CSV table of C-alpha atoms in Angstrom, one decimal:
chain,number,residue,atom,x,y,z
A,75,UNK,CA,20.6,19.1,-15.7
A,76,UNK,CA,17.0,19.7,-16.9
A,77,UNK,CA,15.2,17.8,-19.6
A,78,UNK,CA,14.3,19.4,-22.9
A,79,UNK,CA,10.7,20.2,-23.5
A,80,UNK,CA,10.5,17.1,-25.8
A,81,UNK,CA,12.1,14.9,-23.2
A,82,UNK,CA,9.7,16.1,-20.5
A,83,UNK,CA,6.8,15.5,-22.8
A,84,UNK,CA,8.0,11.9,-23.5
A,85,UNK,CA,8.2,11.3,-19.7
A,86,UNK,CA,4.7,12.7,-19.3
A,87,UNK,CA,3.3,10.4,-22.0
A,88,UNK,CA,5.0,7.3,-20.5
A,89,UNK,CA,3.6,8.2,-17.1
A,90,UNK,CA,0.1,8.6,-18.6
A,91,UNK,CA,0.5,5.2,-20.4
A,92,UNK,CA,1.6,3.5,-17.2
A,93,UNK,CA,-1.4,5.0,-15.4
A,94,UNK,CA,-3.7,3.7,-18.2
A,95,UNK,CA,-2.2,0.2,-17.9
A,96,UNK,CA,-2.8,0.3,-14.2
A,97,UNK,CA,-6.5,0.9,-14.8
A,98,UNK,CA,-6.7,-1.5,-17.8
A,99,UNK,CA,-5.7,-4.3,-15.5
A,100,UNK,CA,-8.9,-3.7,-13.5
A,101,UNK,CA,-10.8,-5.3,-16.4
A,102,UNK,CA,-9.2,-8.6,-15.6
A,103,UNK,CA,-9.9,-8.6,-11.9
A,104,UNK,CA,-13.0,-10.5,-10.8
A,105,UNK,CA,-13.9,-8.1,-8.0
A,106,UNK,CA,-14.0,-5.1,-10.3
A,107,UNK,CA,-16.9,-4.0,-12.6
A,108,UNK,CA,-14.7,-2.6,-15.2
A,109,UNK,CA,-15.3,-3.5,-18.9
A,110,UNK,CA,-12.3,-1.7,-20.3
A,111,UNK,CA,-10.6,1.7,-20.8
A,112,UNK,CA,-10.6,4.5,-23.3
A,113,UNK,CA,-7.5,6.6,-24.0
A,114,UNK,CA,-7.4,10.3,-25.2
A,115,UNK,CA,-11.2,10.3,-25.7
A,116,UNK,CA,-12.9,12.7,-27.9
A,117,UNK,CA,-15.7,15.0,-26.5
A,118,UNK,CA,-14.5,14.4,-22.9
A,119,UNK,CA,-13.1,17.9,-22.3
A,120,UNK,CA,-9.9,18.0,-20.3
A,121,UNK,CA,-10.5,14.7,-18.5
A,122,UNK,CA,-9.8,12.7,-21.6
A,123,UNK,CA,-6.5,11.1,-20.8
A,124,UNK,CA,-7.8,7.9,-19.4
A,125,UNK,CA,-11.5,6.9,-19.1
A,126,UNK,CA,-12.4,3.7,-17.1
A,127,UNK,CA,-15.6,2.1,-18.4
A,128,UNK,CA,-17.8,0.8,-15.6
A,129,UNK,CA,-20.8,-1.5,-15.8
A,130,UNK,CA,-22.7,-0.6,-12.6
A,131,UNK,CA,-21.4,2.9,-11.9
A,132,UNK,CA,-20.5,6.1,-13.7
A,133,UNK,CA,-17.4,6.0,-15.8
A,134,UNK,CA,-14.2,7.5,-14.3
A,135,UNK,CA,-12.6,10.3,-16.3
A,136,UNK,CA,-9.0,11.3,-15.5
A,137,UNK,CA,-6.7,14.1,-16.4
A,138,UNK,CA,-3.0,13.0,-15.9
A,139,UNK,CA,-0.5,15.8,-15.3
A,140,UNK,CA,3.1,14.9,-14.9
A,141,UNK,CA,5.9,17.1,-13.7
A,142,UNK,CA,9.5,16.1,-14.2
A,143,UNK,CA,10.6,17.3,-10.8
A,144,UNK,CA,7.3,17.9,-9.1
A,145,UNK,CA,8.6,21.0,-7.4
A,146,UNK,CA,5.7,23.4,-8.3
A,147,UNK,CA,2.5,22.7,-6.4
A,148,UNK,CA,-1.0,22.8,-7.7
A,149,UNK,CA,-1.9,26.2,-6.3
A,150,UNK,CA,-4.7,28.8,-6.7
A,151,UNK,CA,-2.9,30.4,-9.6
A,152,UNK,CA,-2.8,27.1,-11.5
A,153,UNK,CA,-6.6,26.7,-11.2
A,154,UNK,CA,-7.5,30.1,-12.5
A,155,UNK,CA,-4.8,30.9,-15.0
A,156,UNK,CA,-5.3,30.0,-18.7
A,157,UNK,CA,-2.3,28.4,-20.5
A,158,UNK,CA,-2.7,30.8,-23.4
A,159,UNK,CA,-4.2,34.2,-23.9
A,160,UNK,CA,-7.3,32.8,-25.6
A,161,UNK,CA,-7.6,29.6,-23.6
A,162,UNK,CA,-9.5,28.6,-20.6
A,163,UNK,CA,-8.2,28.0,-17.1
A,164,UNK,CA,-8.1,24.4,-15.6
A,165,UNK,CA,-11.1,25.3,-13.4
A,166,UNK,CA,-13.1,26.5,-16.4
A,167,UNK,CA,-12.1,23.4,-18.4
A,168,UNK,CA,-13.2,21.1,-15.5
A,169,UNK,CA,-16.5,22.9,-15.5
A,170,UNK,CA,-16.9,22.5,-19.2
A,171,UNK,CA,-16.1,18.8,-18.9
A,172,UNK,CA,-18.6,18.4,-16.1
A,173,UNK,CA,-21.3,19.9,-18.3
A,174,UNK,CA,-20.4,17.8,-21.3
A,175,UNK,CA,-20.3,14.5,-19.4
A,176,UNK,CA,-23.4,15.1,-17.3
A,177,UNK,CA,-26.1,13.3,-19.2
A,178,UNK,CA,-29.5,12.0,-18.4
A,179,UNK,CA,-29.1,12.9,-14.7
A,180,UNK,CA,-25.9,10.8,-14.4
A,181,UNK,CA,-23.0,12.6,-12.8
A,182,UNK,CA,-19.5,11.6,-14.0
A,183,UNK,CA,-16.6,10.9,-11.6
A,184,UNK,CA,-13.7,13.1,-12.6
A,185,UNK,CA,-10.1,12.9,-11.3
A,186,UNK,CA,-7.0,15.0,-11.5
A,187,UNK,CA,-4.0,12.7,-11.2
A,188,UNK,CA,-0.5,14.3,-10.7
A,189,UNK,CA,2.8,13.9,-9.0
A,190,UNK,CA,2.6,17.6,-8.1
A,191,UNK,CA,1.5,18.4,-4.5
A,192,UNK,CA,-1.5,20.5,-3.5
A,193,UNK,CA,-0.9,23.9,-2.0
A,194,UNK,CA,-2.7,23.6,1.3
A,195,UNK,CA,-1.7,27.1,2.3
A,196,UNK,CA,-4.6,28.3,0.0
A,197,UNK,CA,-7.8,28.5,2.1
A,198,UNK,CA,-9.9,26.7,-0.6
A,199,UNK,CA,-7.4,23.9,-1.4
A,200,UNK,CA,-6.8,23.4,2.4
A,201,UNK,CA,-10.3,22.1,2.6
A,202,UNK,CA,-9.7,18.9,0.5
A,203,UNK,CA,-11.7,16.1,2.2
A,204,UNK,CA,-9.2,13.5,3.5
A,205,UNK,CA,-11.6,10.6,2.8
A,206,UNK,CA,-12.9,11.4,-0.7
A,207,UNK,CA,-10.1,13.7,-2.0
A,208,UNK,CA,-12.7,16.2,-3.1
A,209,UNK,CA,-13.2,19.9,-2.2
A,210,UNK,CA,-17.0,20.1,-2.2
A,211,UNK,CA,-18.0,18.7,1.2
A,212,UNK,CA,-15.9,20.9,3.4
A,213,UNK,CA,-15.9,23.9,1.2
A,214,UNK,CA,-19.7,23.9,1.3
A,215,UNK,CA,-19.6,24.4,5.1
A,216,UNK,CA,-17.5,27.6,4.9
A,217,UNK,CA,-19.3,30.7,5.9
A,218,UNK,CA,-19.6,33.5,3.3
A,219,UNK,CA,-17.2,35.9,5.0
A,220,UNK,CA,-14.5,33.4,5.9
A,221,UNK,CA,-11.4,33.1,3.7
A,222,UNK,CA,-12.6,29.8,2.2
A,223,UNK,CA,-16.0,31.3,1.7
A,224,UNK,CA,-14.6,34.3,-0.2
A,225,UNK,CA,-12.4,32.0,-2.2
A,226,UNK,CA,-15.4,29.9,-3.1
A,227,UNK,CA,-17.2,33.0,-4.3
A,228,UNK,CA,-14.2,34.0,-6.5
A,229,UNK,CA,-13.9,30.6,-8.0
A,230,UNK,CA,-17.6,30.6,-8.9
A,231,UNK,CA,-17.3,34.1,-10.4
A,232,UNK,CA,-14.3,33.0,-12.4
A,233,UNK,CA,-16.3,30.2,-13.9
A,234,UNK,CA,-19.4,32.3,-14.2
A,235,UNK,CA,-21.8,30.0,-12.3
A,236,UNK,CA,-23.6,29.9,-9.0
A,237,UNK,CA,-21.7,28.7,-6.0
A,238,UNK,CA,-24.1,25.8,-5.5
A,239,UNK,CA,-23.4,24.6,-9.1
A,240,UNK,CA,-19.6,24.9,-8.6
A,241,UNK,CA,-19.8,22.9,-5.4
A,242,UNK,CA,-21.7,20.1,-7.1
A,243,UNK,CA,-19.0,19.8,-9.7
A,244,UNK,CA,-16.3,19.9,-7.0
A,245,UNK,CA,-18.1,17.1,-5.2
A,246,UNK,CA,-17.3,14.8,-8.2
A,247,UNK,CA,-13.7,16.0,-8.9
A,248,UNK,CA,-11.2,13.9,-7.0
A,249,UNK,CA,-7.8,15.5,-6.5
A,250,UNK,CA,-5.2,12.8,-6.6
A,251,UNK,CA,-2.2,15.1,-6.0
A,252,UNK,CA,1.2,14.4,-4.6
A,253,UNK,CA,1.3,11.0,-6.2
A,254,UNK,CA,4.6,9.1,-6.6
A,255,UNK,CA,6.6,9.1,-9.7
A,256,UNK,CA,7.2,6.3,-12.1
A,257,UNK,CA,8.7,3.9,-9.6
A,258,UNK,CA,5.8,4.1,-7.2
A,259,UNK,CA,3.2,3.7,-9.9
A,260,UNK,CA,5.1,0.8,-11.4
A,261,UNK,CA,5.1,-1.0,-8.0
A,262,UNK,CA,1.3,-0.9,-7.9
A,263,UNK,CA,1.1,-2.0,-11.5
A,264,UNK,CA,3.3,-4.9,-10.7
A,265,UNK,CA,0.9,-5.8,-7.8
A,266,UNK,CA,-2.1,-5.8,-10.1
A,267,UNK,CA,-0.3,-7.9,-12.8
A,268,UNK,CA,0.6,-10.5,-10.2
A,269,UNK,CA,-3.0,-10.6,-9.0
A,270,UNK,CA,-4.3,-11.6,-12.4
A,271,UNK,CA,-1.6,-14.2,-13.1
A,272,UNK,CA,0.7,-12.1,-15.3
A,273,UNK,CA,4.4,-11.7,-15.2
A,274,UNK,CA,5.2,-8.8,-12.8
A,275,UNK,CA,8.8,-8.1,-13.3
A,276,UNK,CA,10.1,-4.7,-14.6
A,277,UNK,CA,10.2,-5.9,-18.2
A,278,UNK,CA,6.6,-7.1,-18.0
A,279,UNK,CA,5.5,-3.7,-16.7
A,280,UNK,CA,7.3,-2.0,-19.5
A,281,UNK,CA,5.6,-4.3,-22.0
A,282,UNK,CA,2.3,-3.2,-20.6
A,283,UNK,CA,3.2,0.4,-21.2
A,284,UNK,CA,4.3,-0.4,-24.7
A,285,UNK,CA,0.9,-2.0,-25.3
A,286,UNK,CA,-0.9,1.2,-24.3
A,287,UNK,CA,1.5,3.3,-26.3
A,288,UNK,CA,0.8,1.1,-29.4
A,289,UNK,CA,-2.9,1.6,-29.1
A,290,UNK,CA,-2.5,5.4,-28.7
A,291,UNK,CA,-0.2,5.7,-31.7
A,292,UNK,CA,-2.5,3.4,-33.7
A,293,UNK,CA,-5.5,5.7,-32.9
A,294,UNK,CA,-7.3,3.0,-30.9
A,295,UNK,CA,-9.3,4.7,-28.3
A,296,UNK,CA,-11.4,2.0,-26.8
A,297,UNK,CA,-10.0,-1.2,-25.3
A,298,UNK,CA,-12.3,-3.9,-23.9
A,299,UNK,CA,-11.5,-7.1,-22.1
A,300,UNK,CA,-11.3,-9.2,-25.3
A,301,UNK,CA,-8.8,-6.9,-26.9
A,302,UNK,CA,-6.8,-6.7,-23.7
A,303,UNK,CA,-6.7,-10.5,-23.2
A,304,UNK,CA,-5.7,-11.1,-26.8
A,305,UNK,CA,-2.8,-8.6,-26.7
A,306,UNK,CA,-1.6,-10.0,-23.3
A,307,UNK,CA,-1.5,-13.5,-24.9
A,308,UNK,CA,0.3,-12.2,-28.0
A,309,UNK,CA,3.0,-10.6,-25.8
A,310,UNK,CA,3.5,-13.6,-23.7
A,311,UNK,CA,2.7,-11.9,-20.4
A,312,UNK,CA,1.0,-14.9,-18.8
A,313,UNK,CA,3.2,-17.1,-16.7
A,314,UNK,CA,2.9,-16.6,-13.0
A,315,UNK,CA,0.5,-18.2,-10.6
A,316,UNK,CA,-2.0,-15.6,-9.4
A,317,UNK,CA,-0.7,-13.8,-6.3
A,318,UNK,CA,-2.5,-11.4,-4.0
A,319,UNK,CA,-0.7,-8.4,-2.5
A,320,UNK,CA,-1.4,-7.4,1.1
A,321,UNK,CA,-0.2,-3.9,2.1
A,322,UNK,CA,-0.1,-3.3,5.9
A,323,UNK,CA,0.3,0.4,6.7
A,324,UNK,CA,1.4,0.3,10.3
A,325,UNK,CA,3.9,3.1,10.9
A,326,UNK,CA,3.6,4.9,7.6
A,327,UNK,CA,1.2,5.0,4.7
A,328,UNK,CA,1.9,3.5,1.3
A,329,UNK,CA,0.7,5.9,-1.5
A,330,UNK,CA,0.1,2.9,-3.7
A,331,UNK,CA,-1.8,0.7,-1.2
A,332,UNK,CA,-5.0,1.0,-3.2
A,333,UNK,CA,-3.5,-1.1,-6.0
A,334,UNK,CA,-3.1,-4.1,-3.6
A,335,UNK,CA,-5.6,-6.9,-3.3
A,336,UNK,CA,-6.0,-6.0,0.4
A,337,UNK,CA,-4.7,-3.0,2.3
A,338,UNK,CA,-4.9,-2.1,5.9
A,339,UNK,CA,-4.3,1.3,7.5
A,340,UNK,CA,-3.3,1.3,11.1
A,341,UNK,CA,-1.2,4.5,11.1
A,342,UNK,CA,-3.5,6.6,13.2
A,343,UNK,CA,-3.8,4.0,15.8
A,344,UNK,CA,-0.1,4.5,16.8
A,345,UNK,CA,1.2,7.3,18.9
A,346,UNK,CA,3.7,9.6,17.2
A,347,UNK,CA,3.9,12.0,14.3
A,348,UNK,CA,6.7,10.3,12.4
A,349,UNK,CA,7.3,6.6,11.4
A,350,UNK,CA,10.4,6.4,13.6
A,351,UNK,CA,8.2,7.4,16.6
A,352,UNK,CA,5.3,5.1,16.0
A,353,UNK,CA,6.0,2.1,18.2
A,354,UNK,CA,3.1,2.0,20.7
A,355,UNK,CA,-0.6,1.9,20.0
A,356,UNK,CA,-2.8,4.6,21.5
A,357,UNK,CA,-4.9,1.8,22.9
A,358,UNK,CA,-2.9,-1.4,23.6
A,359,UNK,CA,-6.1,-3.4,23.4
A,360,UNK,CA,-6.2,-2.8,19.7
A,361,UNK,CA,-3.3,-5.3,19.0
A,362,UNK,CA,-5.7,-8.2,19.4
A,363,UNK,CA,-9.0,-6.3,19.6
A,364,UNK,CA,-8.7,-4.7,16.1
A,365,UNK,CA,-5.5,-5.2,14.3
A,366,UNK,CA,-5.2,-9.0,14.4
A,367,UNK,CA,-9.0,-9.4,13.5
A,368,UNK,CA,-8.4,-7.0,10.5
A,369,UNK,CA,-5.5,-9.2,9.3
A,370,UNK,CA,-7.6,-12.3,9.7
A,371,UNK,CA,-10.6,-10.7,7.8
A,372,UNK,CA,-8.2,-9.8,5.0
A,373,UNK,CA,-7.1,-13.5,4.9
A,374,UNK,CA,-10.7,-14.7,4.6
A,375,UNK,CA,-11.4,-12.3,1.7
A,376,UNK,CA,-8.2,-13.3,-0.1
A,377,UNK,CA,-9.1,-17.0,0.4
A,378,UNK,CA,-12.6,-16.3,-1.0
A,379,UNK,CA,-11.0,-14.9,-4.1
A,380,UNK,CA,-9.1,-18.1,-4.7
A,381,UNK,CA,-5.6,-16.9,-3.8
A,382,UNK,CA,-3.1,-19.2,-2.1
A,383,UNK,CA,0.0,-17.0,-2.8
A,384,UNK,CA,0.5,-13.7,-1.0
A,385,UNK,CA,3.1,-10.9,-1.3
A,386,UNK,CA,3.2,-8.9,1.9
A,387,UNK,CA,4.6,-5.3,1.9
A,388,UNK,CA,4.2,-2.1,3.9
A,389,UNK,CA,5.9,-0.1,6.6
A,390,UNK,CA,5.6,-2.0,9.8
A,391,UNK,CA,7.8,-3.3,12.6
A,392,UNK,CA,8.7,-6.9,13.3
A,393,UNK,CA,5.7,-8.0,15.4
A,394,UNK,CA,3.4,-7.0,12.5
A,395,UNK,CA,5.5,-8.9,10.0
A,396,UNK,CA,5.4,-12.0,12.2
A,397,UNK,CA,1.6,-11.7,12.6
A,398,UNK,CA,1.2,-11.4,8.9
A,399,UNK,CA,3.2,-14.6,8.4
A,400,UNK,CA,1.0,-16.4,11.0
A,401,UNK,CA,-2.2,-15.1,9.3
A,402,UNK,CA,-1.0,-16.4,5.9
A,403,UNK,CA,0.5,-19.4,7.5
A,404,UNK,CA,1.9,-22.7,6.1
A,405,UNK,CA,-0.8,-24.7,8.0
A,406,UNK,CA,-3.4,-22.6,6.2
A,407,UNK,CA,-1.9,-23.7,2.8
A,408,UNK,CA,-0.6,-20.3,1.9
A,409,UNK,CA,2.7,-19.4,0.4
A,410,UNK,CA,4.1,-16.0,1.3
A,411,UNK,CA,6.7,-13.7,0.1
A,412,UNK,CA,8.1,-10.2,0.6
A,413,UNK,CA,10.8,-8.0,-1.0
A,414,UNK,CA,13.9,-7.8,1.2
A,415,UNK,CA,16.8,-5.7,0.1
A,416,UNK,CA,15.4,-5.6,-3.5
A,417,UNK,CA,15.1,-9.5,-3.7
A,418,UNK,CA,12.0,-11.6,-3.2
A,419,UNK,CA,12.1,-13.8,-0.1
A,420,UNK,CA,9.5,-16.5,-0.5
A,421,UNK,CA,8.4,-19.6,1.5
A,422,UNK,CA,8.7,-21.4,-1.8
A,423,UNK,CA,12.5,-21.4,-1.4
A,424,UNK,CA,14.2,-24.6,-0.3
A,425,UNK,CA,15.6,-24.2,3.2
A,426,UNK,CA,19.3,-23.5,3.4
A,427,UNK,CA,21.5,-24.4,6.3
A,428,UNK,CA,21.7,-21.8,9.0
A,429,UNK,CA,23.9,-22.1,12.1
A,430,UNK,CA,22.5,-20.9,15.4
A,431,UNK,CA,24.2,-20.0,18.6
A,432,UNK,CA,21.8,-21.0,21.5
A,433,UNK,CA,22.8,-19.4,24.7
A,434,UNK,CA,22.8,-21.1,28.1
A,435,UNK,CA,19.3,-20.8,29.6
A,436,UNK,CA,19.0,-18.1,32.2
A,437,UNK,CA,16.7,-19.3,35.0
A,438,UNK,CA,14.6,-16.4,36.3
A,439,UNK,CA,12.3,-18.4,38.5
A,440,UNK,CA,9.4,-16.0,38.3
A,441,UNK,CA,6.9,-18.6,36.8
A,442,UNK,CA,6.4,-21.3,34.3
A,443,UNK,CA,6.5,-19.4,31.1
A,444,UNK,CA,9.4,-19.2,28.5
A,445,UNK,CA,11.0,-16.1,27.0
A,446,UNK,CA,13.0,-16.2,23.8
A,447,UNK,CA,15.2,-13.5,22.3
A,448,UNK,CA,16.1,-13.8,18.7
A,449,UNK,CA,19.3,-11.9,18.1
A,450,UNK,CA,19.9,-11.7,14.3
A,451,UNK,CA,20.6,-8.1,13.5
A,452,UNK,CA,21.6,-7.1,17.0
A,453,UNK,CA,22.4,-8.8,20.3
A,454,UNK,CA,19.2,-8.0,22.4
A,455,UNK,CA,19.8,-10.5,25.2
A,456,UNK,CA,20.8,-7.9,27.9
A,457,UNK,CA,18.0,-5.6,27.0
A,458,UNK,CA,15.4,-8.4,27.1
A,459,UNK,CA,16.7,-9.7,30.4
A,460,UNK,CA,16.6,-6.2,32.0
A,461,UNK,CA,13.0,-5.9,30.8
A,462,UNK,CA,12.0,-9.4,32.1
A,463,UNK,CA,13.5,-8.7,35.5
A,464,UNK,CA,11.6,-5.4,35.9
A,465,UNK,CA,8.3,-6.4,34.3
A,466,UNK,CA,7.0,-8.9,36.8
A,467,UNK,CA,6.1,-11.4,34.0
A,468,UNK,CA,5.7,-15.0,35.1
A,469,UNK,CA,8.8,-16.2,33.1
A,470,UNK,CA,10.9,-19.0,34.5
A,471,UNK,CA,13.5,-19.3,31.7
A,472,UNK,CA,15.0,-17.0,29.1
A,473,UNK,CA,16.9,-18.4,26.1
A,474,UNK,CA,18.8,-16.4,23.5
A,475,UNK,CA,18.9,-17.7,19.9
A,476,UNK,CA,21.5,-15.8,18.0
A,477,UNK,CA,22.9,-15.9,14.5
A,478,UNK,CA,26.3,-17.6,14.4
A,479,UNK,CA,29.0,-16.5,14.6
A,480,UNK,CA,27.5,-13.2,15.7
A,481,UNK,CA,24.5,-11.0,15.0
A,482,UNK,CA,24.8,-8.5,12.1
A,483,UNK,CA,22.8,-6.7,9.5
A,484,UNK,CA,23.8,-9.3,6.9
A,485,UNK,CA,23.6,-12.4,9.1
A,486,UNK,CA,20.7,-13.7,7.0
A,487,UNK,CA,21.8,-13.0,3.4
A,488,UNK,CA,19.0,-14.5,1.3
A,489,UNK,CA,15.7,-16.3,1.2
A,490,UNK,CA,17.0,-19.8,1.4
A,491,UNK,CA,18.9,-19.1,4.6
A,492,UNK,CA,16.0,-17.0,6.0
A,493,UNK,CA,13.8,-20.1,5.7
A,494,UNK,CA,16.5,-22.3,7.2
A,495,UNK,CA,16.8,-19.8,10.1
A,496,UNK,CA,13.1,-19.9,10.7
A,497,UNK,CA,13.0,-23.7,10.7
A,498,UNK,CA,16.0,-23.9,13.0
A,499,UNK,CA,14.5,-21.3,15.4
A,500,UNK,CA,11.2,-23.1,15.5
A,501,UNK,CA,12.8,-26.4,16.4
A,502,UNK,CA,14.9,-24.8,19.3
A,503,UNK,CA,11.7,-23.2,20.7
A,504,UNK,CA,9.8,-26.5,20.5
A,505,UNK,CA,12.7,-28.2,22.3
A,506,UNK,CA,12.7,-25.5,25.0
A,507,UNK,CA,8.9,-25.8,25.4
A,508,UNK,CA,9.2,-29.5,25.8
A,509,UNK,CA,12.0,-29.1,28.4
A,510,UNK,CA,10.2,-26.5,30.5
A,511,UNK,CA,6.5,-27.5,30.0
A,512,UNK,CA,5.8,-23.8,29.3
A,513,UNK,CA,2.3,-22.9,28.2
A,514,UNK,CA,3.2,-19.5,26.9
A,515,UNK,CA,6.1,-18.1,24.9
A,516,UNK,CA,7.3,-14.5,25.1
A,517,UNK,CA,9.0,-13.7,21.9
A,518,UNK,CA,11.5,-10.8,21.3
A,519,UNK,CA,12.8,-10.2,17.7
A,520,UNK,CA,15.7,-8.4,16.1
A,521,UNK,CA,16.3,-9.1,12.4
A,522,UNK,CA,15.1,-8.6,8.8
A,523,UNK,CA,11.4,-8.1,8.1
A,524,UNK,CA,11.5,-11.1,5.7
A,525,UNK,CA,12.8,-13.4,8.3
A,526,UNK,CA,10.1,-12.4,10.8
A,527,UNK,CA,7.5,-13.0,8.0
A,528,UNK,CA,8.8,-16.5,7.3
A,529,UNK,CA,9.1,-17.4,11.0
A,530,UNK,CA,5.5,-16.4,11.5
A,531,UNK,CA,4.5,-18.4,8.5
A,532,UNK,CA,6.1,-21.6,9.9
A,533,UNK,CA,5.1,-21.0,13.6
A,534,UNK,CA,3.0,-24.0,14.6
A,535,UNK,CA,2.9,-26.6,17.4
A,536,UNK,CA,4.0,-23.9,19.8
A,537,UNK,CA,2.0,-22.6,22.7
A,538,UNK,CA,0.4,-19.1,22.7
A,539,UNK,CA,3.0,-16.5,21.8
A,540,UNK,CA,3.2,-13.0,23.1
A,541,UNK,CA,5.1,-10.7,20.8
A,542,UNK,CA,6.9,-7.5,21.9
A,543,UNK,CA,7.5,-4.2,20.3
A,544,UNK,CA,11.0,-2.7,20.8
A,545,UNK,CA,10.3,0.7,22.4
A,546,UNK,CA,14.0,1.7,22.6
A,547,UNK,CA,14.4,1.7,25.5
A,548,UNK,CA,12.4,-1.2,26.9
A,549,UNK,CA,9.7,-3.3,25.3
A,550,UNK,CA,5.9,-3.2,25.1
A,551,UNK,CA,3.5,-6.0,24.5
A,552,UNK,CA,2.2,-6.3,20.9
A,553,UNK,CA,0.2,-9.2,19.3
A,554,UNK,CA,-0.7,-12.3,21.2
A,555,UNK,CA,-0.7,-15.3,18.8
A,556,UNK,CA,-2.9,-18.2,20.1
A,557,UNK,CA,-1.3,-21.6,20.3
């Protein structure tokens, strides 16, 4: 069932207001140079939906285009087709906006923000620069007789300007296409609200949207920090301790990573063209040569901003969750959290009782090191033993620590018992280290991401720990955590 035109318009306005709230929050963030925002600005052409006022850089002007289903891409026809017989095409309107906003030698930053995808089968649109999101840099390199070069000529002719002038405008027009819908944008808004000490639940996000809606219907275009702070106080949006968000993009990218306090992108360092296939690094030296130092650098930046609470999210496997927990560890005075099955699992939770089943030690006699298998979601003991026996690692003893009565997807049902599990596992490992005198622990994990995060967060007074990635079949070395 499709929405009526009025219903679609309402959804589009709400999406625009959520986007405006996302940028308004930048005015409250110390690291930003944003003074405020303007909404539906006069004399800004077609990039008037949201304007971000900057102190030390050119203002950012956005056009927000929302599609209810997002099925129709932004293609060549969209760029050059007027909406009405007497109107101008989007490309012509972007050019007019460029001319209007280019004053005193200053070039504006313009953006098209939409949940519709970009038609990369078109030779011009296929040249969008992956780093900047603009068309100008790569389109400029196209030879005149190539398909992109001929398309460039047609675009310039459509606007009625020289190709060089069109390219300059395209250098400053960022195409933010294929963006997620309401849910994805709301997640990033929630991140930013938490970072400035506001409530960040769904109701609080909606109150922020209502704030923007009220300004629009009240014909208020400009909103500065003072107005924003006063309205936040009036609505009672304060209430949470400031919390940083760290997004680790290991096996897949997060389209809303940019809204986080820190975001790391490791996707291209992994082998494989699909998240399910990304298990091994192209260069195994990167685990501790690049990835772990990047996590630690993010921790230093977050600490410098005054945060001691961190929400971790992102698409990554268990060794990365564990390493994030270590980086923002309890001994460093951080408190960590993540969202597990729609609920927040936090180190702030009181520990619940969690029964463990510790298997009889298997003596391998290959050296003085200790191997530990954590069977929570699945029983991994046989796979780990097979790997240890074929790997030549100097492991003298293997111990399985399993959820009782048996591993399962729901063995750890909530945050309290995840923290209880982490504490219990840590104690068993300490006991085994004491019994064996091992100076290195080899750790194999199977369980919820949130449990791995909390275990890493509490991992201390344990020798250097080598983590392993489940390659299915077999294992490969991942991060090494110094003792």
